[in-house]
Coordinates of C-alpha atoms in Angstrom, one line a residue:
M77 CA -16.0 10.1 -29.6
A78 CA -18.9 12.5 -30.0
E79 CA -18.6 16.3 -29.4
L80 CA -21.0 19.2 -29.6
F81 CA -19.4 22.2 -31.4
A82 CA -21.1 25.6 -30.8
R83 CA -20.1 28.5 -33.1
D84 CA -21.3 32.1 -33.1
T85 CA -21.9 33.0 -36.7
L86 CA -21.5 36.7 -36.0
S87 CA -18.1 36.5 -34.2
S88 CA -15.2 34.1 -33.5
Q89 CA -16.6 32.8 -30.2
R90 CA -17.1 29.1 -29.9
W91 CA -16.6 26.0 -27.8
R92 CA -16.7 22.2 -28.1
R93 CA -17.7 19.8 -25.4
R94 CA -17.2 16.0 -25.3
L95 CA -20.5 14.1 -24.9
V96 CA -21.0 11.4 -22.4
P97 CA -23.4 8.6 -23.4
N98 CA -26.8 8.6 -21.6
Q99 CA -25.9 11.7 -19.6
S100 CA -28.5 14.4 -20.1
F101 CA -27.5 18.1 -20.0
T102 CA -29.1 21.5 -20.4
L103 CA -28.1 23.9 -23.1
G104 CA -28.6 27.7 -22.4
R105 CA -27.1 31.1 -21.9
S106 CA -26.5 30.6 -18.1
T107 CA -26.0 26.8 -17.8
Q108 CA -22.7 25.9 -16.2
K109 CA -21.3 23.2 -18.5
Y110 CA -22.9 24.3 -21.8
P111 CA -23.2 28.1 -21.7
V112 CA -23.8 30.2 -24.8
V113 CA -23.2 33.6 -23.3
W114 CA -22.7 35.4 -26.6
D115 CA -26.3 34.9 -27.9
K116 CA -29.1 36.9 -26.2
Q117 CA -31.7 35.0 -28.4
I118 CA -30.9 31.9 -26.4
S119 CA -32.7 31.5 -23.1
S120 CA -30.9 30.9 -19.8
Q121 CA -32.1 27.3 -20.1
H122 CA -33.1 26.6 -23.7
A123 CA -32.9 22.9 -24.5
Q124 CA -32.5 19.5 -22.9
L125 CA -30.0 17.2 -24.7
N126 CA -28.9 13.6 -24.3
W127 CA -26.3 11.6 -26.3
N128 CA -27.5 8.0 -26.5
G129 CA -24.3 6.8 -28.2
V130 CA -25.7 7.0 -31.7
Q131 CA -27.8 10.1 -31.9
L132 CA -28.3 13.3 -30.0
E133 CA -31.8 13.7 -28.5
I134 CA -32.8 17.4 -28.4
R135 CA -36.0 18.8 -26.8
K136 CA -36.8 22.5 -26.5
I137 CA -37.7 23.6 -23.0
E138 CA -41.2 24.9 -22.9
E139 CA -40.2 28.2 -21.3
A140 CA -37.6 29.0 -23.9
A141 CA -38.6 32.0 -26.0
N142 CA -37.0 31.4 -29.4
P143 CA -37.4 28.4 -31.7
I144 CA -34.7 25.7 -32.5
F145 CA -34.2 25.3 -36.2
F146 CA -33.3 22.0 -37.7
G147 CA -33.4 21.5 -41.4
S148 CA -34.5 25.1 -41.8
R149 CA -37.7 24.4 -39.8
P150 CA -38.5 25.1 -36.2
R151 CA -38.7 22.0 -34.1
I152 CA -39.8 21.1 -30.6
S153 CA -37.9 17.8 -30.4
F154 CA -35.8 15.8 -32.9
M155 CA -32.8 13.4 -33.2
L156 CA -29.5 14.7 -34.6
D157 CA -27.0 12.4 -36.4
P158 CA -23.2 13.1 -36.4
G159 CA -22.4 15.6 -39.1
Q160 CA -25.8 17.4 -38.8
H161 CA -26.4 20.7 -37.0
F162 CA -29.2 22.9 -35.6
V163 CA -29.5 26.6 -35.0
I164 CA -30.7 28.8 -32.1
G165 CA -30.6 32.6 -32.7
H166 CA -27.3 33.2 -34.5
T167 CA -25.5 30.2 -33.0
E168 CA -24.9 27.0 -34.9
F169 CA -24.5 23.7 -33.0
L170 CA -22.7 20.9 -34.9
L171 CA -22.6 17.3 -33.7
E172 CA -19.3 15.7 -34.5
N173 CA -18.1 12.1 -34.1
S174 CA -14.4 12.3 -34.7
E175 CA -11.2 11.5 -33.0
P176 CA -7.9 13.4 -33.4
T177 CA -4.9 11.4 -34.5
M178 CA -2.9 10.1 -31.6
P179 CA 0.8 11.1 -31.3
L180 CA 2.9 9.4 -33.9
P181 CA 6.7 8.9 -34.4
H182 CA 8.4 10.8 -37.2
R183 CA 11.9 11.9 -38.4
S184 CA 14.1 14.4 -36.6
P185 CA 13.4 18.1 -37.0
R186 CA 15.6 20.6 -38.9
T187 CA 15.7 22.8 -35.7
E188 CA 15.1 22.0 -32.1
V189 CA 14.8 24.6 -29.4
T190 CA 14.6 23.6 -25.7
I191 CA 14.0 26.2 -23.0
R192 CA 13.2 25.9 -19.3
P193 CA 9.9 27.6 -18.3
E194 CA 11.7 29.8 -15.7
E195 CA 14.1 31.0 -18.4
I196 CA 11.2 31.9 -20.7
R197 CA 9.6 34.0 -18.0
R198 CA 12.8 36.0 -17.5
T199 CA 13.0 37.0 -21.2
S200 CA 11.1 39.8 -22.8
F201 CA 8.9 39.6 -25.9
R202 CA 10.7 40.7 -29.0
K203 CA 7.4 41.7 -30.6
T204 CA 4.6 42.6 -28.1
P205 CA 1.7 44.3 -29.9
G206 CA -1.6 42.7 -28.8
R207 CA -0.1 40.0 -26.6
I208 CA -0.1 41.8 -23.3
E209 CA -3.8 42.7 -23.9
L210 CA -4.6 39.1 -24.7
L211 CA -2.9 37.9 -21.5
T212 CA -4.8 40.5 -19.5
E213 CA -8.0 39.3 -21.2
L214 CA -7.1 35.7 -20.5
V215 CA -6.7 36.2 -16.8
S216 CA -10.0 38.1 -16.6
K217 CA -11.9 35.4 -18.5
M218 CA -10.3 32.5 -16.7
T219 CA -10.9 33.9 -13.2
A220 CA -14.6 34.3 -14.1
S221 CA -14.9 30.7 -15.2
T222 CA -16.8 28.3 -13.0
D223 CA -16.0 25.1 -14.9
H224 CA -12.9 23.3 -16.0
D225 CA -14.2 22.9 -19.6
Q226 CA -14.6 26.7 -19.8
L227 CA -11.0 27.1 -18.7
I228 CA -9.8 24.8 -21.5
T229 CA -11.9 26.5 -24.1
I230 CA -10.6 30.0 -23.2
A231 CA -6.9 28.8 -23.1
L232 CA -7.1 27.2 -26.5
Q233 CA -8.8 30.1 -28.1
Q234 CA -6.4 32.6 -26.7
L235 CA -3.4 30.6 -28.0
L236 CA -4.9 30.7 -31.5
H237 CA -5.5 34.5 -31.2
G238 CA -2.0 35.2 -29.9
I239 CA -0.1 33.0 -32.3
P240 CA -1.4 34.0 -35.8
H241 CA 0.5 31.3 -37.7
A242 CA -0.7 28.5 -35.4
T243 CA -3.2 26.2 -37.1
D244 CA -4.1 23.7 -34.4
V245 CA -3.8 23.5 -30.6
Q246 CA -4.4 20.5 -28.5
L247 CA -4.6 19.7 -24.7
L248 CA -3.1 16.3 -24.1
E249 CA -3.5 14.3 -20.8
Q250 CA -1.2 11.5 -19.6
S251 CA -2.7 8.1 -19.0
L252 CA -1.3 4.7 -18.0
D253 CA -1.7 1.7 -20.3
G254 CA -0.2 -0.9 -18.0
D255 CA 3.4 0.4 -17.3
T256 CA 3.3 2.5 -20.5
K257 CA 2.6 6.3 -20.2
T258 CA 0.7 7.7 -23.2
F259 CA -0.6 11.1 -24.0
S260 CA -4.1 11.4 -25.5
P261 CA -5.9 14.6 -26.8
I262 CA -8.8 15.5 -24.6
A263 CA -9.6 18.9 -26.1
W264 CA -8.6 20.8 -29.3
D265 CA -9.3 23.8 -31.5
S266 CA -8.3 24.9 -34.9
R267 CA -7.9 28.1 -36.9
D268 CA -11.1 27.5 -38.8
G269 CA -12.9 26.3 -35.7
V270 CA -14.1 23.1 -37.3
S271 CA -11.2 20.9 -38.5
T272 CA -10.0 18.1 -36.3
P273 CA -6.2 18.2 -35.7
G274 CA -4.2 16.0 -37.9
G275 CA -1.9 14.6 -35.3
S276 CA 1.1 15.4 -33.1
S277 CA 4.7 14.3 -32.7
Q278 CA 5.3 11.6 -30.2
S279 CA 9.0 12.4 -29.9
L280 CA 8.3 16.1 -29.3
I281 CA 5.8 15.3 -26.6
E282 CA 8.1 12.8 -24.9
N283 CA 11.0 15.2 -25.0
A284 CA 9.0 18.0 -23.4
T285 CA 7.2 16.0 -20.8
T286 CA 10.3 14.0 -19.8
S287 CA 12.6 17.0 -19.5
H288 CA 9.9 19.3 -18.1
M289 CA 11.0 21.9 -20.6
C290 CA 9.3 23.8 -23.4
V291 CA 10.4 22.3 -26.7
L292 CA 10.1 23.6 -30.3
H293 CA 10.6 21.6 -33.5
V294 CA 10.9 23.1 -36.9
W295 CA 10.8 20.6 -39.9
P296 CA 12.3 21.1 -43.4
N297 CA 10.2 23.1 -45.9
E298 CA 10.2 20.4 -48.5
P299 CA 10.7 17.0 -46.9
D300 CA 11.9 13.9 -48.8
P301 CA 8.7 12.2 -50.0
A302 CA 10.2 8.9 -48.9
T303 CA 10.4 10.0 -45.3
A304 CA 7.4 12.4 -45.3
D305 CA 5.2 12.1 -42.2
F306 CA 1.9 13.4 -40.9
T307 CA 3.4 16.8 -39.9
Q308 CA 4.0 17.8 -43.5
I309 CA 0.8 16.0 -44.7
A310 CA -1.2 18.1 -42.3
G311 CA 0.4 21.2 -43.7
H312 CA 2.4 21.9 -40.6
D313 CA 6.1 22.5 -40.5
W314 CA 6.6 23.5 -36.8
A315 CA 5.2 22.4 -33.5
M316 CA 5.8 23.2 -29.9
C317 CA 5.0 21.4 -26.6
I318 CA 4.5 23.0 -23.2
P319 CA 4.4 20.5 -20.3
L320 CA 1.8 21.3 -17.6
E321 CA 0.5 20.0 -14.3
I322 CA -3.2 20.5 -14.1
K323 CA -6.0 19.5 -11.7
L324 CA -4.4 17.6 -8.8
N325 CA -1.1 16.2 -10.0
Q326 CA -2.4 15.4 -13.5
V327 CA 0.4 15.5 -16.1
A328 CA -0.7 17.3 -19.3
A329 CA 0.8 19.2 -22.2
L330 CA -0.2 21.9 -24.7
Y331 CA 0.7 21.0 -28.3
I332 CA 0.6 23.8 -30.8
S333 CA 1.4 23.4 -34.5
G334 CA 1.2 25.5 -37.6
K335 CA 2.6 26.7 -40.9
R336 CA 5.8 28.7 -41.6
A337 CA 6.0 31.9 -39.6
R338 CA 6.0 35.1 -41.6
L339 CA 9.4 36.9 -41.1
E340 CA 9.2 40.5 -39.8
G341 CA 12.0 43.0 -39.7
N342 CA 15.3 41.4 -38.8
L343 CA 13.7 38.6 -36.7
T344 CA 14.5 35.1 -37.7
E345 CA 12.0 32.3 -37.9
V346 CA 13.2 30.7 -34.6
E347 CA 13.2 34.1 -32.8
I348 CA 9.5 34.6 -33.8
L349 CA 8.7 31.1 -32.7
Q350 CA 10.5 31.7 -29.4
D351 CA 8.2 34.6 -28.8
D352 CA 5.3 32.2 -29.4
I353 CA 6.8 29.8 -26.9
K354 CA 6.8 32.5 -24.3
F355 CA 3.2 33.4 -25.0
A356 CA 2.2 29.7 -25.0
E357 CA 4.0 29.1 -21.7
L358 CA 2.3 32.1 -20.0
V359 CA -1.1 31.0 -21.2
G360 CA -0.4 27.4 -20.2
S361 CA 0.9 28.2 -16.7
T362 CA -2.0 30.5 -16.1
F363 CA -4.4 27.8 -17.2
A364 CA -2.6 25.1 -15.1
N365 CA -2.6 27.3 -11.9
L366 CA -6.3 28.1 -12.2
S367 CA -7.0 24.4 -13.0
R368 CA -5.3 23.3 -9.9
N369 CA -7.0 26.0 -7.8
M370 CA -10.4 24.9 -9.2
A371 CA -9.6 21.3 -8.4
L372 CA -8.5 22.2 -4.9
E373 CA -11.7 24.3 -4.3
R374 CA -13.8 21.4 -5.5
R375 CA -11.9 19.0 -3.2
Q376 CA -12.3 21.4 -0.3
S377 CA -16.0 21.7 -1.0
Q378 CA -16.3 17.9 -1.1
L379 CA -14.3 17.6 2.2
N380 CA -16.5 20.2 3.8
Q381 CA -19.4 17.7 3.4
F382 CA -17.5 15.3 5.7
F383 CA -15.2 17.5 7.9
T384 CA -15.6 20.7 9.9
P385 CA -13.2 23.6 9.3
G386 CA -11.6 22.7 12.7
L387 CA -10.7 19.2 11.4
L388 CA -9.6 20.5 8.0
D389 CA -7.1 22.8 9.7
H390 CA -5.2 19.6 10.6
V391 CA -4.9 18.6 6.9
S392 CA -1.3 18.9 5.6
T393 CA -0.3 19.4 2.1
D394 CA 0.0 15.7 1.7
I395 CA -3.7 15.1 1.9
E396 CA -3.5 11.5 0.6
S397 CA -1.3 10.5 3.6
Y398 CA -3.5 12.3 6.0
L399 CA -6.7 10.6 4.8
A400 CA -5.0 7.2 4.3
P401 CA -6.9 4.3 6.0
R402 CA -5.5 3.5 9.5
E403 CA -6.7 1.8 12.6
A404 CA -8.0 4.0 15.4
G405 CA -10.1 4.0 18.5
L406 CA -13.5 5.3 17.2
M407 CA -16.8 6.2 18.7
V408 CA -19.4 5.6 16.1
L409 CA -22.9 7.1 15.9
F410 CA -25.5 5.6 13.7
C411 CA -28.8 7.6 13.3
D412 CA -31.8 6.3 11.3
L413 CA -35.0 8.2 10.5
R414 CA -38.3 6.5 11.4
G415 CA -41.0 5.7 8.9
F416 CA -38.9 6.7 5.8
S417 CA -39.9 3.7 3.6
A418 CA -43.6 3.9 4.5
A419 CA -43.5 7.7 3.9
T420 CA -41.8 7.2 0.5
E421 CA -44.7 4.9 -0.6
D422 CA -47.3 7.3 0.7
N423 CA -45.6 10.2 -1.2
I424 CA -45.1 8.3 -4.4
D425 CA -46.8 11.2 -6.4
R426 CA -44.7 13.9 -4.7
L427 CA -41.3 12.4 -4.2
I428 CA -39.3 15.7 -4.8
P429 CA -41.1 17.5 -1.9
H430 CA -40.7 14.4 0.2
L431 CA -37.0 14.3 -0.6
H432 CA -36.6 17.9 0.4
Q433 CA -38.3 17.3 3.7
T434 CA -36.1 14.3 4.4
S435 CA -33.0 16.3 3.5
E436 CA -34.0 18.9 6.0
T437 CA -34.3 16.3 8.7
L438 CA -31.0 14.7 7.7
S439 CA -29.4 18.2 7.9
I440 CA -30.3 18.3 11.6
I441 CA -28.3 15.1 12.1
T442 CA -25.3 16.0 10.0
S443 CA -25.1 19.5 11.5
A444 CA -25.1 18.1 15.0
I445 CA -22.2 15.7 14.1
L446 CA -20.1 18.4 12.4
A447 CA -20.7 20.9 15.2
Q448 CA -19.0 18.4 17.5
Q449 CA -16.0 17.9 15.2
G450 CA -17.3 14.6 14.0
V451 CA -16.8 13.1 10.6
I452 CA -19.7 12.2 8.3
G453 CA -18.9 8.6 7.4
D454 CA -21.7 7.5 5.2
F455 CA -25.4 7.8 4.2
H456 CA -27.5 4.6 4.0
G457 CA -30.8 5.8 2.5
D458 CA -32.4 7.6 5.4
A459 CA -29.6 6.8 7.9
V460 CA -26.4 8.7 8.7
M461 CA -23.2 7.3 10.2
G462 CA -20.8 9.7 11.9
F463 CA -17.7 9.0 14.0
W464 CA -15.0 10.5 16.2
G465 CA -11.3 9.4 16.7
W466 CA -10.1 9.9 13.1
P467 CA -8.4 11.8 11.5
V468 CA -7.6 13.3 14.9
S469 CA -7.6 11.4 18.1
A470 CA -10.8 11.0 20.1
S471 CA -9.1 12.8 23.0
E472 CA -9.5 16.0 21.0
N473 CA -13.2 15.9 21.7
P474 CA -14.0 13.0 23.9
L475 CA -17.7 13.9 24.5
G476 CA -18.4 14.8 20.9
G477 CA -20.4 11.7 20.2
I478 CA -22.8 11.9 23.1
Q479 CA -23.2 15.7 22.8
A480 CA -24.1 15.3 19.1
A481 CA -26.6 12.5 19.9
W482 CA -28.2 14.5 22.7
E483 CA -28.7 17.5 20.4
I484 CA -30.4 15.2 17.8
V485 CA -32.6 13.7 20.5
Q486 CA -33.7 17.0 21.9
T487 CA -34.6 18.2 18.3
L488 CA -36.3 15.1 17.1
A489 CA -37.6 13.4 20.2
G490 CA -37.8 15.8 23.1
T491 CA -36.1 15.6 26.5
E492 CA -38.7 13.2 28.0
F493 CA -37.6 10.5 25.7
L494 CA -37.4 7.8 28.3
C495 CA -41.1 7.6 28.8
S496 CA -43.0 9.3 25.9
D497 CA -46.4 8.7 24.3
T498 CA -45.1 10.1 21.0
P499 CA -42.9 7.8 18.8
A500 CA -39.4 9.3 18.2
K501 CA -38.6 10.6 14.7
A502 CA -35.1 9.0 14.8
G503 CA -33.2 6.2 16.5
I504 CA -29.5 6.6 17.5
G505 CA -27.0 3.8 18.3
I506 CA -23.5 4.6 19.7
A507 CA -20.6 2.1 20.0
A508 CA -16.9 2.4 20.7
G509 CA -13.9 0.3 19.7
Q510 CA -11.0 -0.3 17.3
A511 CA -11.8 0.2 13.6
V512 CA -10.2 1.3 10.3
A513 CA -11.1 4.8 9.1
G514 CA -10.0 6.8 6.1
M515 CA -10.5 7.0 2.3
I516 CA -11.9 3.5 1.8
G517 CA -13.3 2.0 -1.4
S518 CA -12.5 0.2 -4.7
R519 CA -10.3 1.1 -7.6
D520 CA -13.2 3.0 -9.2
Q521 CA -14.6 5.0 -6.2
V522 CA -13.4 5.9 -2.8
K523 CA -15.1 7.7 0.1
V524 CA -14.4 8.8 3.7
T525 CA -15.8 6.1 6.0
A526 CA -15.1 3.7 8.8
F527 CA -15.0 -0.1 8.8
G528 CA -15.0 -2.5 11.7
P529 CA -16.8 -4.0 14.7
P530 CA -18.1 -0.7 16.3
V531 CA -19.7 0.3 13.0
N532 CA -21.7 -2.9 12.8
L533 CA -22.5 -2.7 16.5
A534 CA -23.7 0.9 16.3
S535 CA -26.0 -0.1 13.5
R536 CA -27.4 -3.1 15.5
I537 CA -27.8 -1.0 18.6
E538 CA -29.7 1.6 16.6
G539 CA -32.0 -1.2 15.5
M540 CA -32.8 -1.9 19.2
T541 CA -34.3 1.6 19.6
K542 CA -37.5 0.3 18.1
P543 CA -38.2 -2.7 20.4
L544 CA -36.9 -0.8 23.5
G545 CA -38.9 2.4 22.5
I546 CA -36.0 4.7 23.4
P547 CA -34.3 6.8 20.7
L548 CA -30.8 6.8 22.2
L549 CA -28.8 3.7 23.1
L550 CA -25.1 3.0 23.8
D551 CA -22.9 0.0 24.3
D552 CA -20.8 -0.6 27.4
H553 CA -17.5 0.4 25.8
A554 CA -18.9 3.8 24.8
V555 CA -20.4 4.3 28.3
T556 CA -17.0 3.4 30.0
Q557 CA -15.2 6.0 27.9
L558 CA -17.8 8.7 28.5
Q559 CA -18.3 8.0 32.2
S560 CA -14.6 8.3 32.9
H561 CA -14.5 11.9 31.7
P562 CA -14.1 14.3 34.7
S563 CA -17.0 16.5 33.5
M564 CA -19.5 13.6 33.2
P565 CA -21.8 13.4 36.3
P566 CA -22.1 10.0 38.0
N567 CA -25.0 7.8 37.1
T568 CA -25.4 9.6 33.8
F569 CA -26.2 6.3 32.0
L570 CA -28.9 3.7 32.7
R571 CA -28.3 0.0 31.9
L572 CA -31.2 -1.6 30.0
G573 CA -29.9 -5.2 29.8
S574 CA -27.6 -7.7 28.2
F575 CA -28.4 -8.6 24.6
R576 CA -26.9 -10.8 21.9
L577 CA -27.7 -8.9 18.8
S578 CA -28.5 -10.4 15.5
G579 CA -25.4 -11.6 13.6
L580 CA -23.0 -11.0 16.5
R581 CA -21.5 -13.6 18.8
Q582 CA -20.6 -11.5 21.8
E583 CA -23.3 -10.2 24.1
T584 CA -23.7 -6.4 24.5
Q585 CA -24.6 -4.4 27.6
I586 CA -27.0 -1.7 26.3
F587 CA -27.4 1.6 28.1
T588 CA -29.3 4.9 27.6
V589 CA -29.0 8.3 29.1
N590 CA -30.7 9.0 32.4
S591 CA -32.5 12.2 31.4
G592 CA -33.5 13.4 34.8
E593 CA -34.6 12.5 38.4
I594 CA -37.3 9.8 37.7
A595 CA -38.5 8.2 40.9
W596 CA -39.1 4.7 39.6
L597 CA -35.8 4.2 37.7
P598 CA -34.2 2.5 40.7
E599 CA -37.1 0.0 40.7
F600 CA -36.4 -0.8 37.1
S601 CA -32.7 -1.4 37.8
Q602 CA -33.7 -3.8 40.7
A603 CA -36.2 -5.6 38.4
L604 CA -33.5 -6.0 35.7
I605 CA -31.1 -7.6 38.2
L606 CA -33.9 -10.0 39.3
F607 CA -34.7 -10.8 35.7
E608 CA -31.1 -11.6 34.9
E609 CA -30.7 -13.7 38.0
G610 CA -33.7 -15.8 37.0
D611 CA -36.1 -14.5 39.7
W612 CA -38.8 -13.8 37.1
P613 CA -41.9 -13.7 39.4
Q614 CA -40.4 -11.0 41.5
A615 CA -39.1 -9.1 38.4
I616 CA -42.6 -9.3 36.8
S617 CA -44.2 -7.9 40.0
I618 CA -42.0 -4.8 40.0
L619 CA -42.1 -4.3 36.2
Q620 CA -45.9 -4.3 36.2
S621 CA -45.9 -1.3 38.6
L622 CA -43.9 0.8 36.2
P623 CA -45.4 3.2 33.5
T624 CA -46.5 1.4 30.4
Q625 CA -44.9 4.1 28.2
F626 CA -41.5 2.9 29.4
G627 CA -40.3 0.6 26.5
P628 CA -37.7 -1.5 28.3
R629 CA -40.3 -2.5 30.9
N630 CA -42.6 -3.8 28.1
L631 CA -39.8 -5.7 26.3
L632 CA -38.8 -7.6 29.4
L633 CA -42.4 -8.5 30.2
Q634 CA -43.0 -9.7 26.6
Y635 CA -39.7 -11.7 26.6
M636 CA -40.8 -13.5 29.8
Q637 CA -44.3 -14.1 28.4
G638 CA -42.7 -16.0 25.5
F639 CA -41.5 -18.6 28.1
Q640 CA -44.9 -18.5 29.9
N641 CA -43.2 -16.4 32.6
Q642 CA -41.1 -19.5 33.6
C643 CA -37.3 -18.9 33.6
P644 CA -35.7 -21.7 31.4
A645 CA -33.0 -23.9 32.9
S646 CA -30.5 -22.7 30.3
W647 CA -31.0 -19.0 31.2
S648 CA -27.8 -17.0 31.0
G649 CA -29.2 -13.6 31.7
T650 CA -28.7 -12.5 28.1
I651 CA -31.6 -11.8 25.7
E652 CA -31.2 -13.3 22.2
R653 CA -32.2 -11.1 19.3
N654 CA -32.6 -12.9 16.0
T655 CA -33.7 -9.9 14.0
K656 CA -32.0 -6.6 13.3

């Protein structure tokens, strides 16, 4: 495992960060993950780094004021091997490729002290100088943190400051190896700031995390060489373990070890170490609480991308159950931007500005969905899928889908969308039916989305907005639901025909919204009936009298021309579509 260790040569400030292969990051005074706030000679963004699994690639950012020294010479870019270091200002950066020893079994301690966390909090410090100030400083620093790694760094450093005879401190996280629960070190610090911890006691960790108590072990001063273990080899003769619950239900533990405590006044060794347990528990509980809060804020931020505050108000404390996949009656909206692929090719030399422009347009769509209490289900390149009916029933906002669609149409296509000379900027398909919605995915990744027939149908219907030349289309199930609402005026929807869409076996009646009093729409409806009944000559006569900008008129005429305007004997009244 590779880590970057940063150390201020003028003070005790430092941090270490685990490196992820092929994941670039920025080093600087104000970067979120790798901040070097103590050194004013380091620019806000000073260097771009990437760990390739073997070496650390380092490149100075052109705007950075001060040089990067490697091998006592200023460098613009270079490769760093494990064990080597570079310097910016008065800060040294060391690349380490080491792994702390995993918890190991060993013999029983000379003394064991087990205390419940609530009992620790009720007791007073026997010796307080400096510790209250450190706890106050801890809270101030932690609440200002914006990153979980920063929280860990602060907690470990404050533990070393507050327990003078502590040599090493580790944060362990629980993981599952089959049915076996193991604890692995994910972060550590040492008194000298460089050394890798020598190990930890498996029995001590198991005792503390199983009992949910703070446990202290003290080993004999001079162990029998025949039974000596890593604790004495590492020069440690005491260790304590504080169980924690961090992030979201993540079991963890603080493991602190060191050399014999110096006796003061009439305090015994165990009494001094009990003071240390209290300090460690207070630091650990503060860290754990802020860690969970940060994780909840991050989850809330992620959920805000999919849900409106109104929907989030329904979320109980058991969010997993609330978001679990379940079958529901959904109304699904599928909206696709027009000309995205062609525009991407045209803007190959300016993809970032093109992306920003596309994002602005997509924001119009997502804002309309969220404003109507819908859920953002997925993004498919330049397309957005939203739905209603989960996690709350569609009866909570039965018109949300059509109101969101109409807002998008008015913004991107204009109100005269039935008969327009200007191509629409987006196409919208709406379908209703039973589907599964919730947190859906694989073992590695999950997301809030919907799965089922109305999702596929909404996508297919959206595809029909191109040949029909109308940006908003609905299926008959959606129209039936919407038209049954008391506030919906009669004849709100205009039927455009029966289609068997690509990849689907059942025919679909497709509708659009009647956007106003258009004199010739009844004539189109009459021509559609004649077309479906097989009276094509009469249908053609009526359709030819309609405006050429009306897309459904053109599609019907083109379809009949494909049969030389002669209705086939097998005609069922349904138009077959073989392409999406």
